[in-house]
Amino acid sequence: MVFKEPIILKGGDSNITIKFGDDGSLYLNLYILTFEKITKSRKPQWLVDTTALRTTIMLTFDPLLIQIDGVIAAVEEIIADGISVPNEYPSRIVHLPVFYNDPLTRECAKCFNMPPNLEVMAKENNTSVDEIIRRHEAPEYFVSYTSFMFGSVGAFPIGKYKNIKNSKYKTPRTWTPPGTVGIGGSTTAIYSMKSPGGVMMLGNIPIKTYDIDAKNKHFENGNLLVHPGDRIKFHCIDANQYERLKNQRDSYAYEIESSHIEWKSYGNM
Amino acid sequence: MEICKILDPGMLCTIQDLGRKGFYTIGIPTSGVFDQISFKYGNAILKNNANDAGIEVLWGGLRLVFMEDTVIAITGADMHPKVDDAAVPMWRPIQVKKGQILTLKGPPEIGVRAYLSIAGGIDVPEFYGSRSTYLLLGRGGYEGRKLEKGDILSSFEAGNRAGLEDVNQYVIPTFSYPWRIRILLGLQKDLFDAQTLQNFGEKKWTVTDKANRVGLRLSGQEVKYHIRDGVIDSGIGGIDPSNIPTEGNPLGSIQCPSETELIVIGPDGPCEGGYAKIGTIITADFHLLGQVKPGDDIFFRPIRYSEAYRALHDQKEELSYI
């Protein structure tokens, strides 16, 4: 659902964050991506960057060219002109193998004095580790944003699924293994490189989500595997498959389907 | 033109310019010099272009030998620079000869980063529109990494730009300790309780040993949130009071992930995050954050937006007097 009136948060002298809703739904995401497209197409001189996320978009501006009230006025004008979300939105399906509850992930949790995170999540959801894995693997995920780090992904389940809710780390980790899949709130995150992080870790992906040198031919036309608007399907693999795929990183043939998504068929707006 | 060879890189030296802009969507932060003001003075002193790349020197220990005659400037924290055995001034154009050795021994009494600018700027390939090193990704700058012993740096031709005229003494920035940094309260400030907001601007914060270009963790005060009912924001963010749905991380924004610690986002920091933010350092003071080191005390002062913009325009004007 999209708020009747968006909430505009002042984030300092050079940015604003616009909150368009709070349910993080597919429609809200497509609405934000559409707003981003319209804003960029107007090419305001002061616009430095846009950061679209699940419920918000941050606009970074040049504070020597414009002050915050001017940006707010410009945003209100764009919204007043109307944001119309097309029902058919191009959306590829990218298949990704995951080794859930793998030793690397468990080892990392241990380094930060945490039990295996899947155990924490099972407890917070009153269920078992196996059930959390089943719930996570089952649905299709919509890629909401890729802005945490180069090659990272923030995605959420769409269609019918059983929810997983959990806390994040109280003190964020100073590092997270590359390829980690984790959950913070209801967002599934993929960590592409060794980086700080606060979400609970589920498992590890053995293949690349980015490749700047295009060692894997797949990346010859772009260094990133997924983009906002794509969908992801996770597939549970075991230790043997994980090792095999890890060794094939530079030759792995990605499984990607061209497709589109119709938000109206996902119900609520 | 090969301009110098690194004899000892010291603690951490990276090539930086003013950073890259417009790539938050694909997770590429600005990077670039942490103390933009000191760096801009360096280029202005040499009559370089404002965005010409230089070396960011952390803490000291840098030794290098020049391979050609050139003009340099050293700005930022006072590293007690020497050319061969003679002390040379900070914030001044310095003529150096082929074969001379520059030493930035450090450590500085106040501050932690110095900038070595070279006439013409350092010649390294651009990555996403900038020559800045982004260490996490291993891209930009000199082969995507910190400088090592034996590295040979090149510079662009300076043309007639490099000047030896002296710099106006009065506009040279000085650092004063303890750090006083102005902020704008905002973003999730309404999630914090009144006492926390009041203490925030009155009591000191201390920089922990977790401080680098990604971010700085500060401790020293208690941060309290309003108690919120159950799962906030439909559970998108998480179930702890500090959790919010993921949002863009402005440069210099101050996150509060726990009751006892703050994280301030630095130039190599993540472009988004899911912890509530109490406010953001004003653009005109962000460079000061690049000079604080573990153990330093910081006082934050919340100000009004109009004051933040005035400070920024004043700063720009001062720089133009060089």
XYZ file of C-alpha atoms in Angstrom:
591
model
C 0.000 0.000 0.000
C 1.151 3.523 -0.740
C 0.537 6.299 1.789
C -1.888 9.040 0.706
C 0.766 11.537 1.742
C 4.379 10.352 1.689
C 6.498 11.092 4.761
C 9.526 13.220 3.979
C 12.443 12.787 6.388
C 15.203 15.378 6.439
C 18.506 13.547 6.535
C 20.962 16.417 6.794
C 21.811 19.350 4.527
C 22.312 17.243 1.399
C 19.649 14.534 1.329
C 16.045 13.647 1.994
C 14.428 10.272 2.475
C 10.890 9.867 1.178
C 8.849 7.121 2.792
C 6.068 6.099 0.447
C 4.563 3.328 2.577
C 5.461 0.815 5.238
C 4.274 -2.604 4.061
C 7.198 -3.204 1.709
C 4.801 -4.767 -0.796
C 5.468 -5.516 -4.433
C 3.250 -2.614 -5.501
C 5.035 -0.201 -3.142
C 8.382 -1.293 -4.575
C 7.280 -0.821 -8.156
C 5.836 2.558 -7.169
C 9.191 3.639 -5.714
C 11.098 2.378 -8.784
C 8.660 4.316 -10.993
C 9.102 7.478 -8.897
C 12.872 7.081 -9.239
C 12.613 6.771 -13.010
C 10.416 9.874 -13.307
C 12.670 11.933 -11.005
C 15.794 11.007 -12.965
C 14.094 11.702 -16.295
C 13.534 15.310 -15.207
C 17.321 15.657 -14.802
C 17.317 18.213 -11.976
C 20.746 19.853 -11.851
C 20.956 19.445 -8.080
C 20.344 15.683 -8.096
C 23.511 13.749 -7.156
C 22.129 10.258 -6.530
C 19.017 8.211 -5.798
C 18.828 5.228 -3.450
C 15.570 3.291 -3.800
C 14.790 0.754 -1.092
C 11.780 -1.280 0.102
C 9.721 1.509 1.598
C 11.829 4.598 0.924
C 13.971 6.420 -1.559
C 16.829 8.704 -0.600
C 17.644 11.641 -2.857
C 21.137 13.038 -2.438
C 21.545 16.599 -3.678
C 24.240 19.233 -4.045
C 23.775 21.538 -1.035
C 25.611 24.372 -2.796
C 23.004 24.384 -5.575
C 19.791 23.951 -3.618
C 18.548 23.843 -0.042
C 16.406 21.127 1.451
C 13.108 23.009 1.178
C 13.649 23.447 -2.553
C 14.139 19.707 -2.995
C 11.025 18.940 -0.972
C 9.017 21.317 -3.176
C 10.362 19.629 -6.324
C 9.449 16.185 -4.972
C 5.945 17.313 -4.058
C 5.515 18.563 -7.603
C 6.562 15.201 -9.094
C 4.118 13.375 -6.833
C 1.317 15.839 -7.608
C 1.839 15.154 -11.324
C 1.024 11.502 -10.606
C 3.006 8.239 -10.356
C 1.436 5.584 -12.530
C 2.842 2.071 -12.064
C 2.639 -0.100 -15.205
C 0.983 -3.466 -14.496
C 3.506 -5.391 -16.574
C 7.029 -4.851 -15.330
C 10.042 -6.625 -16.863
C 11.404 -9.028 -14.245
C 13.851 -11.871 -14.891
C 14.011 -14.953 -12.655
C 17.550 -15.740 -11.437
C 18.160 -19.163 -9.864
C 20.691 -19.297 -7.009
C 22.044 -22.316 -5.110
C 22.360 -21.941 -1.304
C 24.149 -24.186 1.200
C 22.019 -23.537 4.302
C 23.533 -23.865 7.776
C 27.015 -24.288 6.277
C 30.222 -24.396 8.356
C 31.507 -20.991 7.125
C 28.350 -19.225 8.311
C 28.363 -21.036 11.651
C 32.035 -20.196 12.141
C 31.369 -16.498 11.482
C 28.522 -16.438 14.041
C 30.861 -18.022 16.577
C 33.460 -15.287 15.975
C 30.869 -12.744 17.142
C 29.814 -14.808 20.160
C 26.491 -15.783 18.609
C 24.925 -19.241 18.414
C 24.333 -20.500 14.843
C 21.930 -17.841 13.607
C 19.438 -20.384 12.251
C 18.973 -21.582 15.832
C 18.225 -18.012 16.966
C 15.709 -17.642 14.137
C 14.061 -20.967 14.905
C 13.616 -19.819 18.502
C 12.260 -16.392 17.530
C 9.719 -18.066 15.244
C 8.848 -20.945 17.620
C 9.881 -23.566 15.118
C 12.801 -25.765 14.002
C 15.915 -24.970 11.973
C 14.715 -27.278 9.173
C 11.371 -25.473 9.018
C 13.112 -22.076 8.730
C 15.144 -23.436 5.805
C 12.006 -24.869 4.164
C 10.149 -21.577 4.622
C 13.047 -19.631 3.188
C 13.629 -21.817 0.146
C 9.973 -22.106 -0.899
C 8.902 -18.702 -2.303
C 10.059 -16.503 -5.142
C 11.863 -13.298 -4.104
C 11.543 -9.832 -5.619
C 14.827 -7.887 -5.778
C 14.108 -4.583 -4.123
C 17.575 -3.046 -4.011
C 21.266 -3.721 -4.643
C 22.786 -0.798 -2.771
C 24.353 -2.335 0.344
C 27.591 -3.228 -1.436
C 28.566 -3.916 -5.044
C 26.908 -7.237 -5.962
C 24.719 -7.323 -2.860
C 20.982 -7.996 -2.955
C 17.984 -7.044 -0.808
C 14.919 -9.090 -1.738
C 11.594 -10.128 -0.245
C 9.261 -13.093 -0.746
C 6.210 -12.664 -2.978
C 3.176 -14.827 -3.632
C 2.183 -17.332 -0.943
C 4.782 -17.975 1.751
C 5.185 -18.581 5.471
C 6.709 -15.561 7.114
C 10.026 -15.567 8.992
C 10.542 -12.730 11.434
C 13.704 -12.155 13.384
C 15.890 -9.570 15.070
C 19.214 -8.278 13.788
C 22.539 -8.271 15.627
C 22.629 -5.854 18.564
C 26.227 -5.073 17.720
C 26.662 -5.481 13.978
C 29.390 -7.822 12.782
C 32.551 -6.169 11.534
C 32.724 -8.799 8.767
C 30.449 -11.278 7.014
C 31.610 -14.039 4.638
C 31.095 -13.226 0.922
C 28.085 -15.120 -0.459
C 26.211 -15.058 2.854
C 22.416 -15.194 2.660
C 20.676 -13.683 5.668
C 17.417 -12.249 6.923
C 16.789 -8.935 8.642
C 13.137 -8.292 9.327
C 11.428 -9.847 6.305
C 14.145 -8.842 3.856
C 16.556 -11.465 2.569
C 20.035 -10.099 2.003
C 22.928 -11.473 -0.035
C 26.385 -10.257 0.990
C 28.688 -10.109 -2.001
C 31.929 -9.319 -0.242
C 33.518 -9.419 3.176
C 31.662 -6.544 4.783
C 30.061 -5.404 8.025
C 26.515 -6.583 8.598
C 23.768 -6.990 11.119
C 21.266 -9.469 9.696
C 20.949 -13.095 10.844
C 22.864 -15.485 8.560
C 21.211 -18.538 6.953
C 23.774 -19.957 4.561
C 26.158 -19.328 1.695
C 25.975 -19.030 -2.103
C 28.990 -20.611 -3.852
C 28.704 -18.652 -7.129
C 29.405 -15.007 -7.964
C 26.852 -12.205 -7.802
C 29.319 -9.789 -9.403
C 32.445 -10.101 -11.517
C 34.222 -6.894 -12.465
C 36.856 -8.624 -14.574
C 34.200 -10.796 -16.278
C 36.242 -13.949 -15.665
C 32.926 -15.740 -15.996
C 31.601 -15.085 -19.522
C 28.159 -14.378 -18.099
C 29.397 -10.985 -16.884
C 30.735 -9.740 -20.209
C 27.701 -7.502 -20.656
C 27.565 -6.202 -17.098
C 29.373 -6.769 -13.824
C 26.260 -7.429 -11.744
C 24.094 -10.555 -11.691
C 20.800 -9.065 -10.507
C 19.124 -5.674 -10.600
C 16.173 -4.131 -8.776
C 13.014 -5.537 -10.346
C 14.456 -9.037 -10.952
C 13.259 -12.113 -9.065
C 15.341 -14.798 -7.317
C 14.602 -18.452 -6.688
C 16.861 -20.072 -4.064
C 17.698 -23.783 -4.293
C 18.981 -25.760 -1.300
C 22.259 -27.588 -1.998
C 24.446 -29.857 0.150
C 28.138 -29.734 1.072
C 29.273 -31.721 -1.981
C 27.331 -29.590 -4.455
C 28.617 -26.487 -2.691
C 32.262 -27.493 -3.104
C 31.726 -28.473 -6.733
C 30.033 -25.157 -7.618
C 32.614 -23.167 -5.676
C 35.292 -24.660 -7.926
C 33.281 -23.764 -11.039
C 32.740 -20.098 -10.225
C 34.406 -18.838 -13.393
C 32.641 -21.258 -15.724
C 29.274 -21.663 -14.000
C 26.360 -21.291 -16.421
C 23.755 -19.152 -14.702
C 20.142 -20.154 -14.951
C 18.126 -17.034 -15.746
C 14.628 -16.808 -17.227
C 13.398 -13.737 -19.097
C 9.981 -12.847 -17.801
C 7.810 -10.065 -16.498
C 5.786 -9.540 -13.357
C 2.186 -8.323 -13.055
C 1.622 -6.743 -9.689
C -2.146 -6.967 -10.011
C -1.936 -10.757 -9.870
C -0.228 -10.465 -6.461
C -3.322 -8.892 -4.935
C -3.044 -6.019 -2.510
C -1.885 -2.592 -3.547
C 55.404 10.857 -16.050
C 56.832 8.683 -13.236
C 57.015 11.065 -10.326
C 57.849 9.162 -7.160
C 58.611 5.772 -5.679
C 57.276 4.586 -2.320
C 60.087 3.602 0.063
C 57.796 2.971 3.031
C 54.002 3.369 2.904
C 53.662 3.761 6.675
C 50.386 2.763 8.260
C 47.947 3.315 5.381
C 48.314 5.423 2.262
C 45.714 5.434 -0.513
C 45.178 7.435 -3.696
C 42.023 9.546 -3.399
C 40.223 12.379 -5.157
C 36.848 13.937 -4.321
C 35.106 10.598 -4.807
C 32.476 9.055 -7.069
C 28.886 10.154 -7.236
C 25.719 8.561 -8.514
C 26.319 4.860 -7.850
C 24.572 4.202 -4.540
C 22.001 2.057 -6.378
C 24.688 -0.488 -7.233
C 26.313 -0.276 -3.832
C 29.270 1.918 -4.698
C 29.856 4.550 -2.007
C 31.505 7.891 -2.625
C 34.947 6.933 -1.243
C 37.296 9.851 -1.838
C 39.288 11.858 0.669
C 37.926 11.759 4.207
C 38.992 15.344 4.960
C 37.847 17.119 1.811
C 38.755 20.566 3.062
C 42.445 19.841 3.712
C 42.612 18.046 0.372
C 40.999 20.935 -1.509
C 43.526 23.337 -0.005
C 46.342 21.093 -1.239
C 45.112 21.237 -4.821
C 44.318 24.949 -4.560
C 47.835 25.713 -3.279
C 49.316 23.951 -6.344
C 46.724 25.471 -8.689
C 45.728 21.926 -9.573
C 42.183 21.094 -10.574
C 40.023 20.598 -7.478
C 39.514 16.911 -8.248
C 43.138 15.993 -9.050
C 44.114 12.842 -7.145
C 46.513 12.909 -4.210
C 47.705 10.598 -1.448
C 45.743 10.255 1.782
C 48.239 9.482 4.547
C 46.934 7.930 7.757
C 48.930 8.479 10.941
C 52.335 8.784 9.248
C 55.327 6.656 8.358
C 55.328 7.524 4.640
C 58.705 7.821 2.891
C 59.054 8.324 -0.835
C 61.711 9.430 -3.310
C 61.002 11.841 -6.166
C 61.904 10.693 -9.678
C 61.502 14.167 -11.246
C 61.576 17.794 -10.089
C 58.102 18.867 -9.075
C 56.053 20.963 -6.675
C 54.106 19.415 -3.818
C 51.878 20.524 -0.955
C 51.126 18.742 2.295
C 47.907 19.602 4.091
C 45.735 18.167 6.854
C 47.131 16.801 10.124
C 50.711 17.945 10.844
C 52.938 14.944 10.087
C 56.179 16.925 10.617
C 57.227 16.615 6.984
C 60.859 16.598 5.952
C 62.540 16.764 2.568
C 65.821 14.913 3.015
C 66.857 16.137 6.471
C 65.243 19.567 6.391
C 61.853 20.266 7.935
C 59.361 21.698 5.406
C 56.118 23.521 6.168
C 52.594 22.192 5.897
C 50.051 24.157 3.765
C 52.730 25.581 1.454
C 53.931 24.853 -2.059
C 57.284 23.058 -1.807
C 59.745 22.714 -4.678
C 61.364 19.268 -4.649
C 64.183 17.916 -6.788
C 64.677 14.541 -8.414
C 66.268 12.166 -5.906
C 65.076 14.015 -2.815
C 63.288 11.997 -0.149
C 60.063 13.127 1.492
C 59.267 11.787 4.945
C 55.931 12.202 6.693
C 56.937 10.713 9.993
C 53.925 11.606 12.109
C 52.122 10.960 14.272
C 50.328 14.301 14.428
C 49.429 15.904 17.754
C 45.919 16.682 16.487
C 44.234 14.879 13.637
C 45.140 11.683 11.863
C 45.091 12.248 8.078
C 47.400 14.308 5.889
C 47.205 14.880 2.136
C 50.122 14.898 -0.240
C 49.247 16.753 -3.416
C 51.571 16.754 -6.400
C 51.514 19.281 -9.250
C 49.296 17.893 -12.030
C 47.681 15.259 -9.803
C 48.386 11.541 -9.627
C 47.747 9.524 -12.760
C 45.843 6.308 -12.046
C 42.920 4.886 -14.058
C 39.401 6.002 -13.212
C 36.906 3.512 -11.809
C 33.277 4.632 -12.080
C 34.358 8.193 -12.751
C 36.872 8.615 -9.931
C 40.493 7.828 -9.103
C 39.663 7.136 -5.458
C 40.671 3.845 -3.869
C 37.773 1.737 -2.611
C 39.546 -0.875 -0.520
C 36.523 -3.128 0.200
C 35.997 -3.779 -3.495
C 39.701 -3.622 -4.324
C 39.146 -1.053 -7.080
C 40.173 2.477 -7.889
C 43.378 4.251 -6.941
C 46.622 2.301 -7.330
C 45.535 -1.200 -8.421
C 42.623 -1.036 -5.998
C 44.832 -1.293 -2.949
C 46.807 0.657 -0.390
C 50.280 1.787 -1.416
C 53.154 -0.634 -0.850
C 56.924 -0.360 -0.799
C 58.304 -0.150 -4.333
C 55.144 1.277 -5.946
C 55.925 3.867 -8.607
C 53.366 6.644 -8.983
C 52.893 8.784 -12.069
C 51.552 12.301 -12.291
C 49.916 14.290 -15.065
C 51.756 17.203 -16.651
C 51.219 20.265 -14.485
C 51.530 22.689 -17.380
C 51.834 26.209 -16.067
C 49.449 25.598 -13.233
C 51.878 24.820 -10.417
C 52.765 28.025 -8.692
C 55.166 28.867 -5.930
C 53.450 32.066 -4.842
C 52.828 31.961 -1.159
C 49.470 31.121 0.297
C 47.386 33.520 2.285
C 48.255 32.593 5.890
C 44.973 33.651 7.342
C 42.721 31.207 5.567
C 44.613 28.048 6.465
C 42.314 25.772 8.483
C 43.385 24.811 11.979
C 42.134 21.916 14.061
C 41.108 22.300 17.669
C 40.623 19.533 20.164
C 38.271 18.235 21.579
C 36.380 17.938 18.328
C 33.217 20.000 18.045
C 31.091 18.811 15.184
C 27.776 20.305 14.138
C 24.899 18.019 13.276
C 21.345 18.225 12.017
C 18.949 16.074 13.993
C 16.610 14.224 11.702
C 15.591 10.951 10.072
C 14.455 8.747 13.001
C 15.065 11.300 15.762
C 11.467 10.896 16.935
C 12.205 7.290 17.906
C 14.640 8.442 20.619
C 13.577 9.536 24.081
C 13.832 13.164 25.154
C 16.735 12.621 27.547
C 18.788 10.906 24.851
C 18.194 13.763 22.422
C 19.184 16.298 25.066
C 22.313 14.432 26.207
C 23.302 13.929 22.631
C 24.216 17.549 22.148
C 25.630 18.156 25.614
C 27.821 15.248 26.624
C 30.919 13.886 24.989
C 31.301 10.814 22.820
C 34.559 8.868 22.635
C 35.899 7.229 19.482
C 36.477 3.485 19.982
C 39.281 1.561 18.281
C 36.825 0.616 15.529
C 37.365 3.652 13.353
C 38.283 3.652 9.686
C 37.087 4.928 6.302
C 33.980 2.712 6.446
C 32.751 4.218 9.678
C 33.559 5.109 13.248
C 32.047 3.543 16.332
C 31.626 5.920 19.249
C 30.753 5.155 22.852
C 30.282 6.989 26.106
C 26.594 7.693 26.493
C 23.411 5.761 26.769
C 20.992 5.824 23.843
C 17.376 5.102 24.666
C 14.516 4.531 22.279
C 10.838 5.103 22.967
C 9.225 1.796 23.698
C 7.310 0.824 20.594
C 4.584 -1.772 20.445
C 5.522 -5.205 19.170
C 6.949 -5.549 15.733
C 7.509 -2.177 14.164
C 6.819 -1.249 10.569
C 5.143 -4.568 9.734
C 8.342 -6.387 10.637
C 10.184 -5.249 7.548
C 12.948 -3.752 9.617
C 13.257 -6.207 12.471
C 12.014 -6.560 16.013
C 14.562 -4.567 18.004
C 13.696 -0.902 18.757
C 16.764 0.184 16.803
C 15.649 -1.702 13.672
C 14.056 0.186 10.805
C 13.268 -0.812 7.251
C 16.442 -0.368 5.251
C 17.099 3.217 4.169
C 19.810 5.117 2.390
C 22.810 5.945 4.575
C 23.753 9.592 4.105
C 27.460 10.347 4.444
C 28.062 11.302 8.076
C 24.759 9.935 9.312
C 24.756 8.664 12.867
C 23.228 5.237 13.472
C 22.351 3.895 16.897
C 22.315 0.087 16.718
C 22.624 -0.452 20.471
C 22.159 1.341 23.778
C 25.828 2.171 24.147
C 27.306 2.673 20.705
C 26.937 4.935 17.698
C 28.178 4.292 14.185
C 28.983 7.258 11.965
C 29.066 6.472 8.245
C 32.370 7.282 6.525
C 33.266 7.675 2.822
C 33.645 3.910 2.239
C 30.555 3.062 4.314
C 27.588 1.019 3.124
C 25.075 2.965 1.006
C 22.127 1.693 3.029
C 21.366 0.249 6.434
C 18.594 -0.810 8.760
C 19.393 0.923 12.042
C 17.666 4.079 13.263
C 19.629 7.283 12.723
C 19.511 10.232 15.072
C 20.948 12.770 12.653
C 23.724 13.664 10.253
C 26.936 15.651 10.458
C 26.640 18.836 8.407
C 28.520 18.813 5.103
C 30.704 21.736 6.234
C 31.978 19.738 9.250
C 32.203 16.245 7.763
C 35.904 16.709 7.028
C 36.583 16.940 10.780
C 35.409 13.356 11.146
C 38.306 12.402 8.889
C 40.686 13.766 11.504
C 39.404 12.018 14.631
C 41.214 8.981 15.952
C 40.529 6.225 18.490
C 40.389 7.667 21.996
C 39.446 11.180 20.839
C 36.458 12.967 22.358
C 33.724 14.497 20.216
C 31.007 16.944 21.158
C 28.106 17.074 18.721
C 26.119 20.297 18.477
C 22.687 20.204 16.854
C 22.092 23.313 14.736
C 19.463 24.658 12.363
C 19.386 23.978 8.639
C 19.967 27.630 7.767
C 23.188 27.601 9.814
C 24.399 24.463 8.022
C 23.967 26.062 4.593
C 25.583 29.313 5.725
C 28.599 27.367 7.063
C 28.948 25.570 3.744
C 28.846 28.756 1.667
C 31.298 30.503 4.037
C 33.673 27.576 3.714
C 33.526 27.707 -0.066
C 34.227 31.409 -0.015
C 37.253 30.998 2.286
C 38.744 28.398 -0.015
C 38.398 30.791 -2.947
C 40.775 33.270 -1.248
C 43.804 31.034 -1.773
